[in-house]
Tab-separated table of C-alpha atoms in Angstrom:
chain	number	residue	atom	x	y	z
A	69	MET	CA	-1.234	-40.555	57.791
A	70	ARG	CA	-4.009	-38.475	56.227
A	71	ASP	CA	-5.021	-37.038	59.603
A	72	ARG	CA	-1.403	-36.178	60.434
A	73	GLN	CA	-1.013	-34.484	57.050
A	74	LEU	CA	-4.176	-32.410	57.535
A	75	THR	CA	-2.974	-31.433	61.008
A	76	ALA	CA	0.319	-30.276	59.487
A	77	ILE	CA	-1.500	-28.315	56.768
A	78	ALA	CA	-3.614	-26.506	59.348
A	79	GLU	CA	-0.551	-25.770	61.477
A	80	ILE	CA	1.577	-24.463	58.603
A	81	ALA	CA	-1.257	-22.373	57.129
A	82	GLY	CA	-1.709	-20.768	60.541
A	83	MET	CA	1.916	-19.761	61.117
A	84	GLY	CA	1.405	-16.244	59.775
A	85	LEU	CA	3.660	-16.631	56.729
A	86	ASP	CA	2.548	-16.595	53.090
A	87	VAL	CA	2.292	-20.181	51.849
A	88	TRP	CA	0.219	-21.840	49.112
A	89	LEU	CA	-0.556	-25.510	48.643
A	90	ARG	CA	0.460	-27.054	45.352
A	91	GLY	CA	0.377	-30.644	44.097
A	92	GLY	CA	-2.192	-33.213	45.168
A	93	TRP	CA	-3.321	-31.482	48.329
A	94	ALA	CA	-3.900	-28.244	46.397
A	95	MET	CA	-6.244	-30.171	44.108
A	96	ASP	CA	-8.119	-31.681	47.050
A	97	PHE	CA	-8.563	-28.321	48.773
A	98	THR	CA	-9.710	-26.860	45.442
A	99	LEU	CA	-12.263	-29.623	44.849
A	100	GLY	CA	-13.278	-29.848	48.493
A	101	GLU	CA	-12.707	-33.596	48.749
A	102	VAL	CA	-9.869	-36.047	49.326
A	103	THR	CA	-9.357	-37.715	45.965
A	104	ARG	CA	-6.472	-40.063	46.852
A	105	ASP	CA	-3.708	-40.669	49.361
A	106	HIS	CA	-0.747	-38.294	49.170
A	107	ILE	CA	2.890	-39.125	49.863
A	108	ASP	CA	3.817	-35.599	50.928
A	109	ILE	CA	2.582	-32.011	51.175
A	110	ASP	CA	3.886	-29.593	48.566
A	111	TRP	CA	3.855	-25.818	49.074
A	112	PHE	CA	5.026	-22.558	47.574
A	113	ALA	CA	6.580	-19.900	49.813
A	114	TRP	CA	8.448	-16.629	49.230
A	115	SER	CA	12.199	-17.097	49.047
A	116	ASP	CA	12.808	-14.117	51.331
A	117	ASP	CA	10.671	-15.856	53.983
A	118	ALA	CA	12.611	-19.129	53.744
A	119	ASP	CA	14.794	-18.698	56.837
A	120	ARG	CA	11.875	-17.523	59.001
A	121	LEU	CA	9.817	-20.408	57.672
A	122	GLU	CA	12.530	-22.897	58.561
A	123	THR	CA	12.909	-21.485	62.073
A	124	ALA	CA	9.143	-21.699	62.637
A	125	LEU	CA	8.986	-25.295	61.401
A	126	ILE	CA	11.938	-26.446	63.511
A	127	ALA	CA	10.265	-24.883	66.555
A	128	ARG	CA	7.236	-27.082	65.796
A	129	GLY	CA	9.263	-30.271	65.610
A	130	PHE	CA	9.967	-30.487	61.887
A	131	ALA	CA	13.467	-31.640	60.934
A	132	PRO	CA	15.206	-30.263	57.812
A	133	GLN	CA	15.939	-32.836	55.110
A	134	PRO	CA	18.488	-32.882	52.271
A	135	GLY	CA	17.177	-32.078	48.830
A	136	PRO	CA	17.525	-29.551	46.018
A	137	PRO	CA	19.591	-26.366	46.575
A	138	ARG	CA	18.330	-24.497	49.642
A	139	GLU	CA	17.742	-21.321	47.637
A	140	GLN	CA	15.352	-23.346	45.444
A	141	GLN	CA	13.521	-25.586	47.899
A	142	ARG	CA	13.330	-26.486	51.608
A	143	ASP	CA	12.261	-29.978	52.727
A	144	PHE	CA	11.198	-31.122	56.213
A	145	THR	CA	9.701	-34.113	57.992
A	146	ARG	CA	7.871	-34.764	61.261
A	147	ASP	CA	6.318	-38.025	62.447
A	148	GLY	CA	6.480	-39.410	58.934
A	149	VAL	CA	4.846	-36.334	57.381
A	150	GLU	CA	6.977	-34.880	54.592
A	151	VAL	CA	6.574	-31.240	53.600
A	152	SER	CA	8.324	-29.448	50.768
A	153	PHE	CA	8.489	-25.709	50.009
A	154	ALA	CA	9.357	-24.547	46.485
A	155	LEU	CA	10.690	-21.010	46.877
A	156	LEU	CA	9.263	-18.141	44.825
A	157	ALA	CA	11.030	-14.928	43.920
A	158	ARG	CA	8.745	-11.924	44.301
A	159	ASP	CA	8.376	-11.730	40.509
A	160	LEU	CA	6.893	-15.267	40.603
A	161	THR	CA	9.934	-16.945	39.127
A	162	VAL	CA	12.001	-19.878	40.385
A	163	ALA	CA	14.155	-18.486	43.191
A	164	GLY	CA	17.220	-20.712	42.831
A	165	GLY	CA	18.849	-23.745	41.255
A	166	THR	CA	19.460	-24.420	37.594
A	167	HIS	CA	16.052	-22.986	36.616
A	168	ARG	CA	16.474	-19.762	38.563
A	169	GLY	CA	14.551	-16.898	36.952
A	170	GLU	CA	12.201	-19.145	35.007
A	171	PRO	CA	8.571	-17.970	35.390
A	172	TRP	CA	5.893	-20.046	37.038
A	173	PRO	CA	2.479	-20.084	35.293
A	174	ALA	CA	0.670	-16.773	34.942
A	175	GLY	CA	-1.972	-16.245	37.614
A	176	LEU	CA	-0.237	-18.725	39.911
A	177	LEU	CA	-1.531	-17.124	43.112
A	178	ASP	CA	-4.864	-15.835	41.734
A	179	ALA	CA	-7.111	-18.303	43.501
A	180	PRO	CA	-9.621	-18.196	46.346
A	181	LEU	CA	-8.898	-20.109	49.529
A	182	GLY	CA	-9.330	-23.840	49.211
A	183	SER	CA	-11.536	-25.658	51.686
A	184	LEU	CA	-11.654	-29.232	52.966
A	185	ASP	CA	-13.581	-30.629	55.937
A	186	GLY	CA	-14.010	-27.161	57.421
A	187	LEU	CA	-10.322	-26.266	57.042
A	188	THR	CA	-9.337	-23.439	54.681
A	189	CYS	CA	-5.910	-22.967	53.152
A	190	PRO	CA	-4.339	-20.887	50.358
A	191	VAL	CA	-3.881	-22.837	47.124
A	192	ILE	CA	-2.476	-22.058	43.702
A	193	SER	CA	-4.926	-21.495	40.850
A	194	VAL	CA	-6.591	-24.334	38.961
A	195	ALA	CA	-5.021	-23.230	35.671
A	196	ALA	CA	-1.570	-23.244	37.300
A	197	GLN	CA	-2.166	-26.675	38.829
A	198	ILE	CA	-3.042	-28.055	35.401
A	199	GLU	CA	-0.110	-26.382	33.649
A	200	ILE	CA	2.431	-27.558	36.218
A	201	LYS	CA	1.221	-31.163	36.046
A	202	GLU	CA	1.231	-31.172	32.241
A	203	MET	CA	4.532	-29.333	31.809
A	204	MET	CA	6.742	-31.054	34.393
A	205	PRO	CA	7.871	-33.720	31.862
A	206	VAL	CA	8.835	-30.849	29.529
A	207	TRP	CA	10.575	-28.802	32.220
A	208	VAL	CA	12.364	-31.906	33.597
A	209	PRO	CA	13.364	-34.113	30.644
A	210	GLY	CA	13.022	-37.802	31.444
A	211	LEU	CA	10.292	-37.251	34.034
A	212	PRO	CA	7.200	-39.131	32.816
A	213	LEU	CA	3.638	-37.840	33.022
A	214	ARG	CA	2.361	-40.142	35.738
A	215	GLU	CA	-1.043	-41.791	35.594
A	216	LYS	CA	-2.110	-40.016	38.793
A	217	ASP	CA	-1.164	-36.679	37.220
A	218	MET	CA	-3.285	-37.417	34.157
A	219	THR	CA	-6.199	-38.342	36.448
A	220	ASP	CA	-5.670	-35.155	38.457
A	221	VAL	CA	-5.664	-33.019	35.300
A	222	ALA	CA	-8.928	-34.610	34.147
A	223	ARG	CA	-10.536	-33.824	37.506
A	224	LEU	CA	-9.255	-30.259	37.541
A	225	ARG	CA	-10.426	-29.598	33.987
A	226	MET	CA	-13.982	-30.351	35.100
A	227	HIS	CA	-13.858	-28.168	38.219
A	228	VAL	CA	-16.587	-25.520	38.023
A	229	ARG	CA	-16.534	-22.389	40.149
A	230	LEU	CA	-18.171	-18.974	40.136
A	231	ARG	CA	-16.357	-15.703	40.753
A	232	GLU	CA	-16.855	-11.961	40.366
A	233	VAL	CA	-16.744	-10.662	36.791
A	234	ARG	CA	-13.558	-8.904	35.705
A	235	ASP	CA	-13.518	-6.366	32.898
A	236	SER	CA	-11.106	-8.610	30.981
A	237	ASP	CA	-13.787	-11.362	30.971
A	238	LEU	CA	-15.999	-9.272	28.719
A	239	GLU	CA	-13.943	-9.935	25.598
A	240	VAL	CA	-14.427	-13.673	26.119
A	241	PHE	CA	-18.148	-13.203	26.739
A	242	HIS	CA	-18.387	-11.260	23.473
A	243	LEU	CA	-16.636	-13.977	21.478
A	244	GLN	CA	-18.950	-16.594	22.989
A	245	GLU	CA	-21.982	-14.553	21.928
A	246	GLN	CA	-20.744	-14.504	18.316
A	247	ASP	CA	-21.115	-18.286	17.980
A	248	PRO	CA	-23.820	-18.725	15.301
A	249	GLU	CA	-25.065	-21.994	16.808
A	250	ALA	CA	-25.473	-20.322	20.211
A	251	THR	CA	-27.452	-17.445	18.724
A	252	ARG	CA	-29.578	-19.865	16.689
A	253	ARG	CA	-30.501	-21.899	19.762
A	254	SER	CA	-31.116	-18.916	22.013
A	255	ARG	CA	-32.827	-16.782	19.321
A	256	PHE	CA	-30.735	-13.941	20.738
A	257	PRO	CA	-28.898	-11.919	18.069
A	258	ALA	CA	-25.180	-11.333	18.466
A	259	ARG	CA	-24.162	-7.725	19.111
A	260	GLU	CA	-21.167	-5.926	17.665
A	261	ARG	CA	-18.261	-5.511	20.057
A	262	GLU	CA	-18.624	-1.885	21.193
A	263	ARG	CA	-22.355	-2.205	21.762
A	264	PHE	CA	-21.806	-5.403	23.736
A	265	LEU	CA	-19.027	-3.951	25.926
A	266	THR	CA	-20.960	-0.736	26.540
A	267	HIS	CA	-24.025	-2.674	27.637
A	268	TRP	CA	-22.015	-4.697	30.162
A	269	ARG	CA	-19.969	-1.757	31.447
A	270	GLN	CA	-22.830	0.727	31.720
A	271	ASN	CA	-25.911	-1.393	32.394
A	272	ILE	CA	-24.953	-4.707	33.988
A	273	LEU	CA	-21.808	-4.358	36.089
A	274	PRO	CA	-22.689	-1.021	37.765
A	275	ASP	CA	-26.239	-2.166	38.607
A	276	GLU	CA	-26.190	-3.309	42.227
A	277	THR	CA	-29.488	-5.144	41.725
A	278	CYS	CA	-27.859	-7.400	39.117
A	279	HIS	CA	-26.223	-10.540	40.434
A	280	VAL	CA	-23.667	-11.611	37.848
A	281	GLN	CA	-20.908	-14.195	38.042
A	282	THR	CA	-18.233	-15.518	35.729
A	283	VAL	CA	-18.256	-19.294	35.286
A	284	GLU	CA	-14.795	-20.876	35.332
A	285	VAL	CA	-14.067	-24.469	34.367
A	286	GLY	CA	-10.572	-25.759	34.972
A	287	GLY	CA	-9.385	-22.176	35.256
A	288	GLN	CA	-10.877	-21.223	31.868
A	289	ILE	CA	-13.692	-18.715	31.386
A	290	ALA	CA	-16.699	-20.816	30.404
A	291	GLY	CA	-19.355	-18.090	30.400
A	292	ASN	CA	-21.553	-16.164	32.799
A	293	VAL	CA	-24.732	-16.361	34.877
A	294	VAL	CA	-26.832	-13.313	35.741
A	295	ALA	CA	-30.021	-12.467	37.636
A	296	TRP	CA	-31.807	-9.144	37.117
A	297	TRP	CA	-35.134	-7.407	37.677
A	298	GLU	CA	-37.737	-6.721	34.990
A	299	GLY	CA	-40.435	-4.782	36.787
A	300	GLU	CA	-41.511	-6.940	39.711
A	301	ARG	CA	-40.064	-10.144	38.255
A	302	ARG	CA	-36.565	-11.468	38.902
A	303	PHE	CA	-35.039	-13.257	35.880
A	304	LEU	CA	-32.180	-15.718	35.457
A	305	GLY	CA	-30.005	-15.983	32.351
A	306	TYR	CA	-26.769	-17.687	31.408
A	307	TRP	CA	-24.433	-18.096	28.452
A	308	LEU	CA	-21.750	-20.749	28.013
A	309	GLY	CA	-19.134	-21.196	25.314
A	310	ARG	CA	-19.910	-24.104	22.992
A	311	GLU	CA	-16.935	-26.178	24.168
A	312	PHE	CA	-18.607	-26.397	27.588
A	313	TRP	CA	-21.985	-27.642	26.360
A	314	GLY	CA	-23.231	-31.123	27.203
A	315	SER	CA	-20.687	-31.841	29.926
A	316	GLY	CA	-22.636	-30.966	33.063
A	317	VAL	CA	-21.049	-27.529	33.375
A	318	GLY	CA	-24.369	-25.705	33.024
A	319	THR	CA	-26.023	-27.819	35.700
A	320	ARG	CA	-23.171	-27.316	38.139
A	321	ALA	CA	-22.831	-23.586	37.429
A	322	LEU	CA	-26.534	-22.858	37.854
A	323	THR	CA	-26.711	-25.026	40.975
A	324	LEU	CA	-23.911	-22.987	42.531
A	325	PHE	CA	-25.538	-19.744	41.410
A	326	LEU	CA	-28.944	-20.667	42.849
A	327	GLU	CA	-27.296	-21.294	46.210
A	328	LYS	CA	-26.238	-17.622	46.199
A	329	GLU	CA	-29.240	-16.092	44.420
A	330	GLN	CA	-31.979	-16.306	47.028
A	331	VAL	CA	-34.844	-14.368	45.371
A	332	ARG	CA	-37.920	-16.487	44.719
A	333	PRO	CA	-39.906	-16.724	42.608
A	334	LEU	CA	-37.189	-16.632	39.963
A	335	HIS	CA	-38.057	-16.605	36.256
A	336	ALA	CA	-36.343	-17.694	33.044
A	337	ASP	CA	-37.565	-17.451	29.452
A	338	PRO	CA	-35.610	-19.668	27.040
A	339	HIS	CA	-36.876	-20.296	23.541
A	340	GLY	CA	-38.826	-23.532	23.368
A	341	GLY	CA	-36.526	-24.778	20.628
A	342	ASN	CA	-33.519	-24.515	22.914
A	343	THR	CA	-34.107	-27.987	24.316
A	344	ALA	CA	-30.829	-28.101	26.265
A	345	SER	CA	-31.719	-24.995	28.279
A	346	VAL	CA	-35.318	-26.136	28.745
A	347	ARG	CA	-34.206	-29.504	30.124
A	348	LEU	CA	-31.603	-27.867	32.354
A	349	LEU	CA	-34.148	-25.532	33.921
A	350	GLU	CA	-36.589	-28.372	34.472
A	351	ARG	CA	-33.878	-30.466	36.166
A	352	LEU	CA	-33.259	-27.565	38.539
A	353	GLY	CA	-36.925	-27.372	39.535
A	354	PHE	CA	-38.240	-24.631	37.240
A	355	THR	CA	-41.854	-25.085	36.176
A	356	ARG	CA	-43.180	-24.290	32.705
A	357	THR	CA	-45.963	-21.699	32.676
A	358	THR	CA	-46.724	-19.792	29.450
A	359	VAL	CA	-45.446	-19.566	25.870
A	360	ASN	CA	-45.522	-16.307	23.938
A	361	ASP	CA	-46.177	-15.827	20.217
A	362	GLU	CA	-42.448	-16.029	19.401
A	363	GLY	CA	-42.014	-19.375	21.121
A	364	PHE	CA	-40.290	-18.169	24.291
A	365	VAL	CA	-41.345	-20.193	27.339
A	366	LEU	CA	-41.723	-18.605	30.759
A	367	TYR	CA	-40.382	-20.809	33.546
A	368	VAL	CA	-40.614	-20.090	37.253
A	369	LEU	CA	-38.739	-21.428	40.293
A	370	GLU	CA	-40.913	-21.024	43.368
A	371	ALA	CA	-39.758	-20.698	46.967
């Protein structure tokens, strides 16, 4: 069944119409692994594409099935593979049925392509996946939060990805820098808001030699990772919000970043008292070299 479902996903994603995976298969394409067996394949599609979508599916051997109102959802089956399309109005609200006009989660379609076994497919965002799974019992009274949904939410909340920095991220970065425990560990003083924003907008983001990424965990902004030049040395730095400490997020984020950041040798200079950062760098293969008078340790990652 799994192979037939993946064949259907590839076929539907390649029909030339806008569709996005939701549900269990969206999670698997987001995480890049099959986490469990799935009964069906759930999608979003534009409501004004619904008739063209149905015609294309029938031409490929899918048979329409009864279900919710047709202006809300279209269901089909082929060779035991069930596919379901929840229809979106162009303002990202429910297109029909008793909940017509109700908004879907903000940022629903703001996600990169998902990937699984070499196949790519549009998916809804991690934050939207989590919200839909958690809110369905609220939106549909009497519908329980299933154990598989709770397991899915736990997996999605730990999903780490890197993306380009948006200007709106900077406010979150600034709040994370104000954490007194973070500044104590890093020995890096917090900056007032305008100075912080100016530095990012004028010195970091416009500098094409800087490689900077936002770290997202479960669709939330967890912090940032950056590489920059100081003279002839390339340095690595990162900052994570306290709620993401000690959970493996830093290891995963820096591992992903180092796959993209190819310059070697690469340096980092945490304070020796920041044992969490020191241990993280050592796990990733950085070697301790020198310590300055203020206790900052120079680490280097060779080729």
